[in-house]
Amino acid sequence: MTKIENEKQYNWAVQRVEELLPLVDDATPADDPNAIELELLSNLVADYSDAHYSIGEPSLVDVLKLRMYEMGLNQKTLAQLLNISPSRISDYMSGKSEPTLRIARDMSQKLNISANVILGV
């Protein structure tokens, strides 16, 4: 098998990986047939999972909501923290506008959000 083509093959490969895991450890030689099969199947499973079950990058709105929840903030207190108007926060949360570079920097520093997420890169 060079590629997992469907869900049935994927389920079989996952089951086989689970069977092989107890048979292979750090002391197992690299040329052991079980180790070779485990590595090959693990790579195939990972490739299929990435293609079919990928979660993707979080959006700024998702990260803002999470951070607000974690920090116990509402839109008004977040606006105060970032020195902007609550309506601007509302615009960010609804996707109507994106933060300026200054606001993006403040979000990154004050909310500990990756600049890549804020800037969408």
PDB file of C-alpha atoms in Angstrom:
ATOM      1  CA  MET A   1       0.000   0.000   0.000  1.00  0.00           C
ATOM      2  CA  THR A   2       1.484   3.322  -1.048  1.00  0.00           C
ATOM      3  CA  LYS A   3      -1.459   5.533  -0.111  1.00  0.00           C
ATOM      4  CA  ILE A   4      -4.631   5.198   1.934  1.00  0.00           C
ATOM      5  CA  GLU A   5      -7.495   5.734  -0.487  1.00  0.00           C
ATOM      6  CA  ASN A   6     -10.597   5.463   1.692  1.00  0.00           C
ATOM      7  CA  GLU A   7     -11.991   5.274   5.209  1.00  0.00           C
ATOM      8  CA  LYS A   8     -11.990   1.465   5.265  1.00  0.00           C
ATOM      9  CA  GLN A   9      -8.263   1.343   4.503  1.00  0.00           C
ATOM     10  CA  TYR A  10      -7.654   4.099   7.052  1.00  0.00           C
ATOM     11  CA  ASN A  11      -9.484   2.198   9.797  1.00  0.00           C
ATOM     12  CA  TRP A  12      -7.581  -0.977   8.983  1.00  0.00           C
ATOM     13  CA  ALA A  13      -4.242   0.875   9.071  1.00  0.00           C
ATOM     14  CA  VAL A  14      -5.062   2.540  12.408  1.00  0.00           C
ATOM     15  CA  GLN A  15      -5.994  -0.864  13.869  1.00  0.00           C
ATOM     16  CA  ARG A  16      -2.763  -2.403  12.562  1.00  0.00           C
ATOM     17  CA  VAL A  17      -0.692   0.460  14.015  1.00  0.00           C
ATOM     18  CA  GLU A  18      -2.334  -0.169  17.391  1.00  0.00           C
ATOM     19  CA  GLU A  19      -1.413  -3.863  17.112  1.00  0.00           C
ATOM     20  CA  LEU A  20       2.206  -3.046  16.251  1.00  0.00           C
ATOM     21  CA  LEU A  21       2.804  -0.414  18.931  1.00  0.00           C
ATOM     22  CA  PRO A  22       3.313  -2.886  21.819  1.00  0.00           C
ATOM     23  CA  LEU A  23       5.734  -4.901  19.667  1.00  0.00           C
ATOM     24  CA  VAL A  24       8.101  -2.011  18.915  1.00  0.00           C
ATOM     25  CA  ASP A  25      10.056   0.165  21.335  1.00  0.00           C
ATOM     26  CA  ASP A  26      13.232   2.261  21.354  1.00  0.00           C
ATOM     27  CA  ALA A  27      15.370  -0.882  21.632  1.00  0.00           C
ATOM     28  CA  THR A  28      13.826  -2.487  18.525  1.00  0.00           C
ATOM     29  CA  PRO A  29      16.314  -2.613  15.627  1.00  0.00           C
ATOM     30  CA  ALA A  30      15.462  -0.355  12.691  1.00  0.00           C
ATOM     31  CA  ASP A  31      15.497  -3.358  10.323  1.00  0.00           C
ATOM     32  CA  ASP A  32      12.897  -5.279  12.366  1.00  0.00           C
ATOM     33  CA  PRO A  33       9.880  -6.095  10.146  1.00  0.00           C
ATOM     34  CA  ASN A  34       7.418  -4.825  12.776  1.00  0.00           C
ATOM     35  CA  ALA A  35       9.318  -1.539  13.130  1.00  0.00           C
ATOM     36  CA  ILE A  36       9.401  -1.061   9.359  1.00  0.00           C
ATOM     37  CA  GLU A  37       5.687  -1.822   9.006  1.00  0.00           C
ATOM     38  CA  LEU A  38       4.840   0.465  11.936  1.00  0.00           C
ATOM     39  CA  GLU A  39       6.783   3.369  10.459  1.00  0.00           C
ATOM     40  CA  LEU A  40       5.283   2.945   6.992  1.00  0.00           C
ATOM     41  CA  LEU A  41       1.713   2.600   8.248  1.00  0.00           C
ATOM     42  CA  SER A  42       2.122   5.472  10.697  1.00  0.00           C
ATOM     43  CA  ASN A  43       3.211   7.743   7.861  1.00  0.00           C
ATOM     44  CA  LEU A  44       0.290   6.646   5.683  1.00  0.00           C
ATOM     45  CA  VAL A  45      -2.173   7.218   8.546  1.00  0.00           C
ATOM     46  CA  ALA A  46      -0.679  10.644   9.244  1.00  0.00           C
ATOM     47  CA  ASP A  47      -0.919  11.642   5.575  1.00  0.00           C
ATOM     48  CA  TYR A  48      -4.557  10.547   5.347  1.00  0.00           C
ATOM     49  CA  SER A  49      -5.413  12.262   8.645  1.00  0.00           C
ATOM     50  CA  ASP A  50      -3.807  15.517   7.520  1.00  0.00           C
ATOM     51  CA  ALA A  51      -5.742  15.438   4.254  1.00  0.00           C
ATOM     52  CA  HIS A  52      -9.135  14.447   5.679  1.00  0.00           C
ATOM     53  CA  TYR A  53      -9.243  15.513   9.316  1.00  0.00           C
ATOM     54  CA  SER A  54      -7.166  18.659   9.351  1.00  0.00           C
ATOM     55  CA  ILE A  55      -8.407  21.230  11.851  1.00  0.00           C
ATOM     56  CA  GLY A  56      -6.753  24.235  10.260  1.00  0.00           C
ATOM     57  CA  GLU A  57      -5.613  27.468  11.798  1.00  0.00           C
ATOM     58  CA  PRO A  58      -7.847  29.284  14.263  1.00  0.00           C
ATOM     59  CA  SER A  59      -9.395  32.574  13.213  1.00  0.00           C
ATOM     60  CA  LEU A  60      -8.774  35.813  15.077  1.00  0.00           C
ATOM     61  CA  VAL A  61     -12.404  35.801  16.243  1.00  0.00           C
ATOM     62  CA  ASP A  62     -12.053  32.282  17.678  1.00  0.00           C
ATOM     63  CA  VAL A  63      -8.829  33.154  19.481  1.00  0.00           C
ATOM     64  CA  LEU A  64     -10.244  36.437  20.808  1.00  0.00           C
ATOM     65  CA  LYS A  65     -13.318  34.655  22.180  1.00  0.00           C
ATOM     66  CA  LEU A  66     -11.151  32.038  23.844  1.00  0.00           C
ATOM     67  CA  ARG A  67      -8.770  34.584  25.339  1.00  0.00           C
ATOM     68  CA  MET A  68     -11.670  36.736  26.564  1.00  0.00           C
ATOM     69  CA  TYR A  69     -13.152  33.675  28.260  1.00  0.00           C
ATOM     70  CA  GLU A  70      -9.811  32.687  29.808  1.00  0.00           C
ATOM     71  CA  MET A  71      -9.158  36.197  31.097  1.00  0.00           C
ATOM     72  CA  GLY A  72     -12.739  36.845  32.198  1.00  0.00           C
ATOM     73  CA  LEU A  73     -13.143  39.785  29.828  1.00  0.00           C
ATOM     74  CA  ASN A  74     -16.190  41.081  28.020  1.00  0.00           C
ATOM     75  CA  GLN A  75     -16.049  43.287  24.928  1.00  0.00           C
ATOM     76  CA  LYS A  76     -16.129  46.468  27.020  1.00  0.00           C
ATOM     77  CA  THR A  77     -13.203  45.463  29.262  1.00  0.00           C
ATOM     78  CA  LEU A  78     -11.256  44.184  26.271  1.00  0.00           C
ATOM     79  CA  ALA A  79     -11.764  47.533  24.569  1.00  0.00           C
ATOM     80  CA  GLN A  80     -10.462  49.295  27.689  1.00  0.00           C
ATOM     81  CA  LEU A  81      -7.437  46.993  27.844  1.00  0.00           C
ATOM     82  CA  LEU A  82      -6.580  47.761  24.207  1.00  0.00           C
ATOM     83  CA  ASN A  83      -7.495  51.480  24.443  1.00  0.00           C
ATOM     84  CA  ILE A  84     -10.057  51.284  21.656  1.00  0.00           C
ATOM     85  CA  SER A  85     -13.824  51.683  21.473  1.00  0.00           C
ATOM     86  CA  PRO A  86     -16.191  48.797  22.241  1.00  0.00           C
ATOM     87  CA  SER A  87     -17.680  49.243  18.765  1.00  0.00           C
ATOM     88  CA  ARG A  88     -14.250  48.552  17.258  1.00  0.00           C
ATOM     89  CA  ILE A  89     -14.080  45.287  19.232  1.00  0.00           C
ATOM     90  CA  SER A  90     -17.540  44.471  17.918  1.00  0.00           C
ATOM     91  CA  ASP A  91     -16.285  45.074  14.367  1.00  0.00           C
ATOM     92  CA  TYR A  92     -13.367  42.670  14.954  1.00  0.00           C
ATOM     93  CA  MET A  93     -15.650  40.041  16.497  1.00  0.00           C
ATOM     94  CA  SER A  94     -18.106  40.199  13.598  1.00  0.00           C
ATOM     95  CA  GLY A  95     -15.349  40.181  10.987  1.00  0.00           C
ATOM     96  CA  LYS A  96     -16.343  43.612   9.647  1.00  0.00           C
ATOM     97  CA  SER A  97     -12.832  44.977  10.097  1.00  0.00           C
ATOM     98  CA  GLU A  98      -9.317  43.893  10.978  1.00  0.00           C
ATOM     99  CA  PRO A  99      -7.030  45.430  13.583  1.00  0.00           C
ATOM    100  CA  THR A 100      -4.442  48.016  12.623  1.00  0.00           C
ATOM    101  CA  LEU A 101      -0.801  47.125  13.139  1.00  0.00           C
ATOM    102  CA  ARG A 102      -0.758  49.063  16.427  1.00  0.00           C
ATOM    103  CA  ILE A 103      -3.809  47.214  17.725  1.00  0.00           C
ATOM    104  CA  ALA A 104      -2.434  43.913  16.441  1.00  0.00           C
ATOM    105  CA  ARG A 105       0.778  44.533  18.382  1.00  0.00           C
ATOM    106  CA  ASP A 106      -1.197  45.384  21.530  1.00  0.00           C
ATOM    107  CA  MET A 107      -3.348  42.275  21.131  1.00  0.00           C
ATOM    108  CA  SER A 108      -0.279  40.130  20.717  1.00  0.00           C
ATOM    109  CA  GLN A 109       1.439  41.580  23.780  1.00  0.00           C
ATOM    110  CA  LYS A 110      -1.498  42.094  26.146  1.00  0.00           C
ATOM    111  CA  LEU A 111      -3.481  38.989  25.237  1.00  0.00           C
ATOM    112  CA  ASN A 112      -0.551  36.701  24.401  1.00  0.00           C
ATOM    113  CA  ILE A 113      -1.910  35.908  20.940  1.00  0.00           C
ATOM    114  CA  SER A 114       0.494  34.988  18.155  1.00  0.00           C
ATOM    115  CA  ALA A 115       0.983  37.802  15.652  1.00  0.00           C
ATOM    116  CA  ASN A 116       0.516  35.204  12.904  1.00  0.00           C
ATOM    117  CA  VAL A 117      -3.043  34.560  14.063  1.00  0.00           C
ATOM    118  CA  ILE A 118      -3.846  38.244  14.412  1.00  0.00           C
ATOM    119  CA  LEU A 119      -2.447  39.113  10.996  1.00  0.00           C
ATOM    120  CA  GLY A 120      -3.813  35.967   9.355  1.00  0.00           C
ATOM    121  CA  VAL A 121      -0.472  34.675   8.105  1.00  0.00           C
TER     122      VAL A 121
END
